[in-house]
Tab-separated table of C-alpha atoms in Angstrom:
chain	number	residue	atom	x	y	z
A	1	MET	CA	40.825	106.292	-7.803
A	2	SER	CA	43.348	105.703	-11.363
A	3	GLU	CA	46.000	108.746	-12.955
A	4	THR	CA	42.011	109.395	-15.178
A	5	GLY	CA	40.243	110.832	-12.081
A	6	PHE	CA	37.427	108.286	-12.719
A	7	CYS	CA	35.928	105.769	-9.401
A	8	PRO	CA	33.519	103.047	-10.371
A	9	GLU	CA	30.879	104.270	-9.240
A	10	LEU	CA	27.468	105.039	-10.129
A	11	SER	CA	25.301	107.824	-8.794
A	12	GLU	CA	21.683	107.067	-7.347
A	13	ASP	CA	20.724	108.654	-9.949
A	14	VAL	CA	22.104	106.492	-12.794
A	15	ARG	CA	20.514	103.277	-10.042
A	16	GLU	CA	17.245	104.478	-10.915
A	17	VAL	CA	17.989	104.467	-15.188
A	18	ARG	CA	20.048	101.349	-14.981
A	19	ASP	CA	17.135	99.424	-12.934
A	20	TRP	CA	14.310	100.936	-14.599
A	21	VAL	CA	15.975	99.706	-17.962
A	22	HIS	CA	16.195	96.901	-16.425
A	23	ARG	CA	12.759	96.106	-15.266
A	24	PHE	CA	11.853	97.077	-18.695
A	25	ALA	CA	14.562	94.422	-20.768
A	26	ARG	CA	13.239	92.137	-18.519
A	27	SER	CA	9.554	92.261	-18.886
A	28	VAL	CA	9.067	93.234	-22.600
A	29	VAL	CA	12.637	92.487	-24.523
A	30	ARG	CA	13.331	89.579	-23.799
A	31	PRO	CA	10.361	88.020	-23.291
A	32	ALA	CA	9.996	89.355	-28.023
A	33	GLY	CA	13.067	88.550	-28.505
A	34	ALA	CA	13.375	85.935	-30.647
A	35	GLU	CA	10.003	86.623	-32.027
A	36	TRP	CA	11.183	89.064	-33.530
A	37	ASP	CA	14.477	88.083	-34.003
A	38	GLU	CA	12.953	85.038	-36.896
A	39	ARG	CA	10.845	87.452	-37.716
A	40	GLU	CA	13.690	90.112	-39.481
A	41	GLU	CA	11.641	93.311	-38.660
A	42	THR	CA	11.433	96.686	-36.998
A	43	PRO	CA	9.898	95.696	-34.328
A	44	TRP	CA	7.410	98.797	-34.366
A	45	PRO	CA	5.315	97.417	-30.951
A	46	VAL	CA	8.450	97.583	-28.721
A	47	ILE	CA	9.741	100.740	-30.114
A	48	GLN	CA	6.518	101.899	-28.987
A	49	GLU	CA	5.947	100.705	-25.427
A	50	ALA	CA	9.756	102.005	-25.067
A	51	ALA	CA	8.220	105.809	-26.750
A	52	LYS	CA	5.516	106.012	-24.365
A	53	ILE	CA	7.254	105.447	-20.866
A	54	GLY	CA	9.648	107.473	-22.556
A	55	LEU	CA	12.860	105.129	-23.552
A	56	TYR	CA	12.597	105.945	-27.256
A	57	SER	CA	12.317	109.705	-26.381
A	58	LEU	CA	15.066	113.107	-27.001
A	59	ASP	CA	14.902	113.931	-23.577
A	60	PHE	CA	16.185	110.721	-22.631
A	61	PHE	CA	18.773	110.214	-25.027
A	62	ALA	CA	19.606	113.862	-24.049
A	63	GLN	CA	18.948	113.530	-20.215
A	64	GLN	CA	21.083	110.383	-19.910
A	65	TRP	CA	24.591	111.968	-22.707
A	66	PHE	CA	24.649	115.404	-20.335
A	67	GLU	CA	24.483	112.491	-16.875
A	68	PRO	CA	27.040	114.367	-15.303
A	69	SER	CA	28.660	111.719	-14.651
A	70	GLY	CA	28.819	109.699	-18.164
A	71	LEU	CA	27.805	107.360	-17.551
A	72	GLY	CA	23.071	107.097	-18.217
A	73	LEU	CA	23.991	105.718	-21.629
A	74	THR	CA	26.150	103.274	-21.022
A	75	VAL	CA	24.703	101.358	-18.145
A	76	ALA	CA	20.749	101.896	-20.001
A	77	PHE	CA	22.243	100.154	-22.999
A	78	GLU	CA	23.586	97.750	-21.080
A	79	GLU	CA	20.622	96.104	-19.703
A	80	LEU	CA	18.449	96.698	-22.282
A	81	PHE	CA	21.167	94.451	-24.829
A	82	TRP	CA	21.752	92.163	-22.234
A	83	GLY	CA	17.283	92.105	-23.237
A	84	ASP	CA	18.272	91.668	-26.641
A	85	ALA	CA	20.377	92.826	-28.761
A	86	GLY	CA	17.645	93.068	-31.899
A	87	ILE	CA	15.153	94.827	-30.116
A	88	GLY	CA	17.474	96.669	-28.315
A	89	LEU	CA	19.515	98.305	-31.630
A	90	SER	CA	16.196	99.570	-33.208
A	91	ILE	CA	15.761	101.387	-30.106
A	92	VAL	CA	19.005	103.355	-30.290
A	93	GLY	CA	19.921	102.791	-33.763
A	94	THR	CA	18.327	106.471	-33.668
A	95	GLY	CA	20.952	107.748	-31.647
A	96	LEU	CA	24.053	107.341	-33.551
A	97	ALA	CA	22.190	109.463	-36.168
A	98	ALA	CA	21.026	111.949	-32.895
A	99	ALA	CA	25.550	111.986	-32.414
A	100	ALA	CA	26.246	111.989	-35.547
A	101	LEU	CA	24.736	115.821	-35.677
A	102	SER	CA	25.073	117.038	-32.220
A	103	ALA	CA	28.765	116.283	-33.848
A	104	SER	CA	28.442	118.740	-36.804
A	105	GLY	CA	25.775	120.965	-36.697
A	106	THR	CA	24.778	124.129	-34.909
A	107	PRO	CA	22.271	124.983	-31.923
A	108	GLU	CA	19.579	125.503	-34.258
A	109	GLN	CA	20.296	122.364	-36.643
A	110	MET	CA	19.712	120.801	-33.720
A	111	GLY	CA	15.909	122.513	-32.559
A	112	GLU	CA	15.511	121.586	-36.083
A	113	TRP	CA	15.722	118.366	-36.877
A	114	LEU	CA	16.952	115.773	-33.453
A	115	PRO	CA	12.687	115.933	-32.065
A	116	GLN	CA	12.461	114.661	-36.018
A	117	MET	CA	14.038	111.594	-35.430
A	118	PHE	CA	12.643	110.937	-32.546
A	119	GLY	CA	8.703	111.846	-32.847
A	120	THR	CA	6.035	111.224	-30.117
A	121	PRO	CA	4.629	108.633	-28.097
A	122	ASP	CA	1.533	108.834	-30.443
A	123	ASP	CA	4.416	109.374	-34.108
A	124	VAL	CA	7.140	106.840	-33.930
A	125	ARG	CA	9.846	108.611	-35.594
A	126	LEU	CA	13.762	107.393	-37.100
A	127	GLY	CA	16.941	108.596	-38.306
A	128	ALA	CA	19.682	107.281	-39.676
A	129	PHE	CA	22.801	107.324	-40.180
A	130	CYS	CA	24.106	106.857	-44.056
A	131	ALA	CA	28.461	106.813	-43.431
A	132	SER	CA	29.441	103.132	-45.322
A	133	GLU	CA	29.316	102.750	-48.756
A	134	PRO	CA	30.047	99.248	-50.654
A	135	ASP	CA	33.872	100.394	-51.140
A	136	ALA	CA	34.411	102.423	-48.254
A	137	GLY	CA	33.575	100.804	-44.690
A	138	SER	CA	36.727	100.643	-42.990
A	139	ASP	CA	38.403	103.656	-45.444
A	140	VAL	CA	36.849	106.163	-44.490
A	141	GLY	CA	38.198	108.154	-46.443
A	142	ALA	CA	36.852	106.174	-49.695
A	143	ILE	CA	33.603	107.728	-49.614
A	144	ARG	CA	32.141	108.702	-53.431
A	145	THR	CA	28.543	109.761	-51.977
A	146	ARG	CA	28.944	113.885	-54.006
A	147	ALA	CA	27.624	116.236	-52.955
A	148	VAL	CA	27.484	119.425	-55.277
A	149	ARG	CA	26.212	122.589	-55.094
A	150	SER	CA	23.634	124.281	-57.085
A	151	GLY	CA	23.269	127.913	-55.690
A	152	ASP	CA	21.664	127.501	-52.518
A	153	ASP	CA	21.380	124.089	-52.913
A	154	TRP	CA	23.606	120.453	-52.252
A	155	ILE	CA	22.951	117.646	-54.451
A	156	LEU	CA	23.593	114.120	-53.498
A	157	ASN	CA	24.822	111.149	-55.015
A	158	GLY	CA	25.422	108.053	-54.072
A	159	VAL	CA	25.261	104.593	-52.642
A	160	LYS	CA	25.406	103.863	-48.629
A	161	THR	CA	25.147	100.153	-46.909
A	162	TRP	CA	24.882	98.130	-43.889
A	163	ALA	CA	22.823	101.619	-42.641
A	164	THR	CA	20.774	101.434	-39.292
A	165	ASN	CA	17.309	101.869	-40.488
A	166	GLY	CA	18.100	102.810	-43.774
A	167	GLY	CA	15.703	103.850	-45.934
A	168	ILE	CA	12.747	103.524	-42.922
A	169	ALA	CA	14.151	106.512	-41.043
A	170	ASP	CA	12.624	110.100	-41.377
A	171	VAL	CA	15.555	111.265	-41.323
A	172	HIS	CA	18.983	110.476	-42.644
A	173	VAL	CA	21.938	111.975	-42.094
A	174	VAL	CA	24.540	111.457	-44.747
A	175	VAL	CA	28.376	111.968	-45.295
A	176	ALA	CA	29.272	113.373	-48.189
A	177	SER	CA	32.577	113.462	-49.988
A	178	VAL	CA	32.588	118.143	-50.835
A	179	ASP	CA	35.887	118.067	-52.201
A	180	PRO	CA	37.792	115.055	-53.469
A	181	SER	CA	41.157	115.284	-53.978
A	182	LEU	CA	41.406	116.225	-49.670
A	183	GLY	CA	40.869	112.605	-48.805
A	184	ALA	CA	38.425	112.127	-45.895
A	185	ARG	CA	39.482	115.799	-45.278
A	186	GLY	CA	37.195	117.349	-48.260
A	187	GLN	CA	34.153	115.129	-46.655
A	188	ALA	CA	30.553	117.059	-45.327
A	189	SER	CA	27.543	115.610	-43.358
A	190	PHE	CA	24.428	116.582	-44.965
A	191	VAL	CA	20.615	116.938	-43.176
A	192	VAL	CA	18.051	115.068	-45.797
A	193	PRO	CA	14.531	116.023	-44.682
A	194	PRO	CA	11.791	113.593	-44.512
A	195	GLY	CA	10.620	112.566	-47.914
A	196	THR	CA	12.502	114.367	-50.163
A	197	PRO	CA	12.686	112.851	-53.313
A	198	GLY	CA	15.936	110.879	-54.705
A	199	LEU	CA	16.608	109.089	-51.666
A	200	SER	CA	14.915	105.584	-51.742
A	201	MET	CA	16.435	102.346	-50.007
A	202	GLY	CA	17.945	99.353	-51.627
A	203	GLN	CA	18.986	96.249	-50.725
A	204	LYS	CA	17.354	94.884	-47.048
A	205	PHE	CA	19.963	92.757	-45.384
A	206	ARG	CA	19.358	89.385	-43.916
A	207	LYS	CA	21.576	89.297	-41.452
A	208	HIS	CA	23.685	86.647	-39.205
A	209	GLY	CA	22.257	88.505	-35.768
A	210	ILE	CA	20.346	91.146	-34.713
A	211	ARG	CA	17.908	90.968	-36.546
A	212	ALA	CA	15.061	92.976	-34.897
A	213	SER	CA	17.084	96.161	-36.292
A	214	HIS	CA	16.663	96.378	-39.994
A	215	THR	CA	19.878	97.051	-42.177
A	216	ALA	CA	19.871	98.447	-45.425
A	217	GLU	CA	21.211	100.250	-48.877
A	218	VAL	CA	20.333	104.011	-49.085
A	219	ILE	CA	19.898	105.285	-52.412
A	220	LEU	CA	20.704	108.869	-53.565
A	221	ASP	CA	19.687	109.793	-56.422
A	222	ASN	CA	20.249	113.715	-57.139
A	223	VAL	CA	18.203	114.431	-54.137
A	224	ARG	CA	18.284	118.770	-53.575
A	225	VAL	CA	18.742	119.491	-50.146
A	226	PRO	CA	18.831	123.362	-49.140
A	227	ALA	CA	21.985	124.960	-48.155
A	228	ALA	CA	20.971	124.912	-44.343
A	229	CYS	CA	20.543	121.194	-44.950
A	230	LEU	CA	24.498	121.377	-44.514
A	231	LEU	CA	24.791	120.190	-40.610
A	232	GLY	CA	27.611	123.180	-39.290
A	233	GLY	CA	27.087	126.153	-42.507
A	234	ALA	CA	28.738	126.518	-45.386
A	235	GLU	CA	31.114	129.328	-44.056
A	236	LYS	CA	32.103	126.842	-41.172
A	237	LEU	CA	32.742	124.412	-44.821
A	238	ASP	CA	34.801	126.821	-46.750
A	239	ALA	CA	37.036	127.496	-44.228
A	240	ARG	CA	37.906	124.093	-42.726
A	241	LEU	CA	37.964	122.953	-46.749
A	242	GLU	CA	40.563	126.302	-46.531
A	243	ARG	CA	42.651	124.647	-44.059
A	244	VAL	CA	42.786	122.000	-45.394
A	245	ARG	CA	44.613	122.813	-49.141
A	246	SER	CA	46.812	124.795	-47.855
A	247	GLY	CA	48.230	122.729	-45.621
A	248	GLU	CA	46.698	123.818	-42.171
A	249	ARG	CA	45.233	120.517	-38.887
A	250	ALA	CA	41.574	121.495	-40.061
A	251	GLY	CA	40.271	119.339	-36.863
A	252	GLU	CA	38.447	115.913	-36.949
A	253	GLN	CA	36.509	114.680	-39.544
A	254	GLY	CA	32.836	114.548	-39.073
A	255	ALA	CA	31.829	110.600	-39.943
A	256	MET	CA	35.712	109.855	-37.178
A	257	ARG	CA	34.086	112.536	-33.812
A	258	THR	CA	31.094	110.692	-34.942
A	259	PHE	CA	32.506	106.868	-33.789
A	260	GLU	CA	34.846	108.181	-31.590
A	261	THR	CA	31.935	109.699	-29.542
A	262	THR	CA	29.607	107.010	-29.629
A	263	ARG	CA	32.440	103.785	-29.399
A	264	PRO	CA	32.105	104.041	-25.136
A	265	SER	CA	27.968	103.382	-26.070
A	266	VAL	CA	28.464	100.231	-28.779
A	267	ALA	CA	31.108	98.962	-25.914
A	268	ALA	CA	28.329	98.741	-22.580
A	269	MET	CA	26.083	97.052	-26.091
A	270	ALA	CA	28.411	93.886	-26.179
A	271	VAL	CA	28.430	94.026	-22.381
A	272	GLY	CA	25.104	93.331	-22.034
A	273	ILE	CA	25.121	90.916	-24.248
A	274	ALA	CA	28.036	89.371	-23.104
A	275	ARG	CA	26.131	89.186	-19.461
A	276	ALA	CA	23.142	87.582	-20.496
A	277	GLY	CA	25.773	85.444	-22.534
A	278	TYR	CA	27.271	84.804	-18.528
A	279	GLU	CA	24.641	84.794	-16.434
A	280	TYR	CA	22.060	82.242	-18.658
A	281	ALA	CA	25.170	79.942	-18.968
A	282	ARG	CA	25.710	80.680	-14.856
A	283	ASP	CA	22.165	79.675	-13.994
A	284	TYR	CA	21.991	76.854	-16.568
A	285	ALA	CA	25.108	75.267	-14.443
A	286	ARG	CA	23.410	75.855	-10.780
A	287	GLU	CA	20.348	73.825	-12.433
A	288	ARG	CA	21.790	70.546	-14.921
A	289	GLU	CA	22.569	67.478	-12.991
A	290	GLN	CA	24.579	65.012	-14.354
A	291	PHE	CA	26.635	62.612	-13.042
A	292	GLY	CA	24.795	62.707	-9.687
A	293	ARG	CA	25.681	66.262	-9.879
A	294	LYS	CA	25.382	70.067	-11.085
A	295	ILE	CA	27.520	70.922	-13.679
A	296	GLY	CA	28.477	73.674	-12.150
A	297	GLU	CA	30.391	71.990	-9.354
A	298	ASN	CA	33.213	70.829	-11.614
A	299	GLN	CA	36.086	72.205	-12.298
A	300	ALA	CA	36.003	73.066	-15.920
A	301	VAL	CA	33.155	73.854	-15.134
A	302	ALA	CA	33.260	76.865	-13.023
A	303	PHE	CA	36.536	77.873	-13.705
A	304	LEU	CA	35.206	78.994	-17.282
A	305	LEU	CA	32.427	80.799	-15.737
A	306	ALA	CA	35.063	82.550	-13.141
A	307	ASP	CA	36.638	83.539	-16.330
A	308	MET	CA	33.235	85.105	-17.506
A	309	ALA	CA	32.439	86.305	-14.768
A	310	THR	CA	35.560	88.236	-14.626
A	311	ARG	CA	35.985	88.977	-18.537
A	312	VAL	CA	32.501	90.476	-17.944
A	313	ASP	CA	33.570	93.164	-15.733
A	314	ILE	CA	36.840	93.905	-17.563
A	315	ALA	CA	35.005	95.265	-20.260
A	316	ARG	CA	32.268	97.142	-17.876
A	317	LEU	CA	35.071	99.190	-15.671
A	318	MET	CA	36.696	99.968	-19.290
A	319	THR	CA	33.743	101.004	-20.853
A	320	TRP	CA	33.050	103.344	-17.621
A	321	ARG	CA	36.289	104.680	-18.063
A	322	ALA	CA	36.042	105.237	-21.767
A	323	ALA	CA	32.577	106.799	-21.156
A	324	TRP	CA	33.758	109.119	-18.193
A	325	MET	CA	36.807	110.195	-20.045
A	326	ALA	CA	34.594	111.603	-22.535
A	327	ARG	CA	32.295	113.289	-20.376
A	328	ASN	CA	34.595	115.286	-18.663
A	329	ASN	CA	36.506	116.445	-21.727
A	330	ARG	CA	40.111	113.942	-20.836
A	331	ALA	CA	41.120	113.452	-23.879
A	332	PHE	CA	41.694	109.352	-25.114
A	333	ASP	CA	45.903	109.985	-25.349
A	334	GLN	CA	45.876	106.118	-25.110
A	335	ALA	CA	43.193	105.513	-27.587
A	336	GLU	CA	40.893	104.389	-24.100
A	337	GLY	CA	37.223	104.476	-26.466
A	338	SER	CA	38.634	101.796	-29.565
A	339	MET	CA	39.783	100.093	-25.909
A	340	CYS	CA	36.682	98.963	-24.554
A	341	LYS	CA	35.105	97.968	-27.044
A	342	LEU	CA	37.675	96.219	-28.718
A	343	VAL	CA	37.787	94.162	-25.660
A	344	ALA	CA	34.268	94.505	-24.884
A	345	GLY	CA	33.291	93.620	-28.618
A	346	GLU	CA	36.263	90.386	-28.137
A	347	THR	CA	34.536	89.414	-25.406
A	348	ALA	CA	30.857	89.042	-26.043
A	349	VAL	CA	31.804	86.117	-28.862
A	350	TRP	CA	34.321	84.764	-26.471
A	351	VAL	CA	31.859	84.513	-23.631
A	352	THR	CA	28.758	82.994	-25.530
A	353	GLU	CA	30.559	80.584	-27.193
A	354	GLN	CA	31.425	79.119	-24.535
A	355	ALA	CA	27.987	79.549	-22.794
A	356	ILE	CA	26.924	77.241	-25.927
A	357	GLN	CA	29.391	75.038	-24.785
A	358	ILE	CA	28.262	75.264	-20.893
A	359	LEU	CA	24.595	73.928	-21.930
A	360	GLY	CA	26.390	71.328	-25.214
A	361	GLY	CA	24.094	70.356	-28.068
A	362	ALA	CA	21.059	71.886	-25.806
A	363	GLY	CA	23.168	75.433	-27.006
A	364	TYR	CA	23.104	74.651	-30.064
A	365	THR	CA	19.808	74.578	-30.857
A	366	ARG	CA	16.711	77.645	-30.262
A	367	GLU	CA	15.078	76.401	-27.468
A	368	HIS	CA	18.064	78.873	-25.167
A	369	PRO	CA	18.594	82.149	-26.022
A	370	VAL	CA	22.311	81.489	-26.340
A	371	GLU	CA	23.039	80.776	-29.941
A	372	ARG	CA	21.277	84.657	-31.017
A	373	PHE	CA	23.136	85.690	-28.258
A	374	HIS	CA	26.471	84.160	-30.034
A	375	ARG	CA	24.760	84.853	-33.711
A	376	ASP	CA	24.145	89.052	-31.890
A	377	ALA	CA	27.626	89.168	-30.552
A	378	LYS	CA	29.518	89.163	-33.590
A	379	ILE	CA	28.984	92.394	-34.834
A	380	TYR	CA	30.601	94.336	-32.509
A	381	THR	CA	34.137	92.990	-33.443
A	382	ILE	CA	32.445	94.289	-37.155
A	383	PHE	CA	31.052	97.974	-36.689
A	384	GLU	CA	31.654	101.172	-35.707
A	385	GLY	CA	35.638	99.542	-36.800
A	386	THR	CA	35.729	95.668	-36.597
A	387	SER	CA	38.661	95.170	-34.241
A	388	GLU	CA	41.524	94.889	-35.919
A	389	ILE	CA	41.135	98.804	-36.845
A	390	GLN	CA	40.577	99.369	-33.365
A	391	ARG	CA	44.404	97.636	-33.076
A	392	LEU	CA	45.593	100.036	-35.258
A	393	ILE	CA	44.273	104.006	-33.512
A	394	ILE	CA	45.288	101.866	-30.100
A	395	GLY	CA	49.080	100.771	-32.329
A	396	ARG	CA	49.238	104.682	-33.816
A	397	ALA	CA	48.568	106.022	-29.516
A	398	VAL	CA	50.584	103.589	-27.309
A	399	THR	CA	53.980	103.612	-29.588
A	400	GLY	CA	53.407	107.894	-31.507
A	401	LEU	CA	54.354	106.087	-34.826
A	402	PRO	CA	52.300	106.028	-38.426
A	403	VAL	CA	51.837	102.492	-37.170
A	404	ARG	CA	49.876	101.449	-41.324
């Protein structure tokens, strides 16, 4: 047991969740992966199947989020993304919007809007978290979308980009600036209810990987929402802004809290992709013969597989530690959330590239899934904080200096 008190052992309940999700990933998700990757469309039939068994539901996300060890969602995401990352993200993408709402919203707001993000098995709905902008990706403080008070309402104007489920979601959570002079500290988050006039989808992006997950721009043109849609409420916002203006620390901005709390879950997705690539290459090496023997008998291949297996395990254990710490209110004093996301993302890219190498020319074709695994893996060094941003955060944590 480490200094944090973390012991990497899964409870019986968590093992049951892991096995249940794995069965769904093996029988439903993985067989559909190539088709929906080619179609580059939201896999509604698969999401509906997930909803029917309770995997795509508010109850599942809430139960696993509050699971005592913190590992419920972590192991579920690894298994789901082992099946296919694009379909996996289409199933869990609503969870980011739910996390943003939970990070900043009041109990009343959570009670009203969380159920509307998921719907029911007969009426599946989606949520979208809208933070990034064309000129504000890693630099969250550069957000230009404005929210201006108008009587008892707020009016939102701006353009969001890289939004998972953007424009097709029923409920959007939008980060906007209420006082641009304060940068990231002058921002707030708003719920935009279904059917609100002025919100529309802009460009839908055609992507290198995770193609089954819908990613698009969201246009906000004089979007009017009631005061009740300001997450946390006006009184809390006004008090926070006043503290900032007076020079006091006002706590972490909502978007950054969302990213920090979800990093272990994102890392778990990358671990699932990495494991899928490793296992496929391992099985291929056991069967493929060249020069009269299995290629796995060659040290060059066996040693590469050894490194792949080791790196997957390292990434998983770092992810479990961060998830456990977050659930048990242990501070990320060494930026453990960023550490696990950095290591898992770069592991996924490296492992899936080596999987292609082991398969040779066959691995470069779409006859085998490793080329898709590799395309899917790359986003994990980019979204929800690039590898460079993770290193910046870790560097600040370990030195105690304002690394820039």
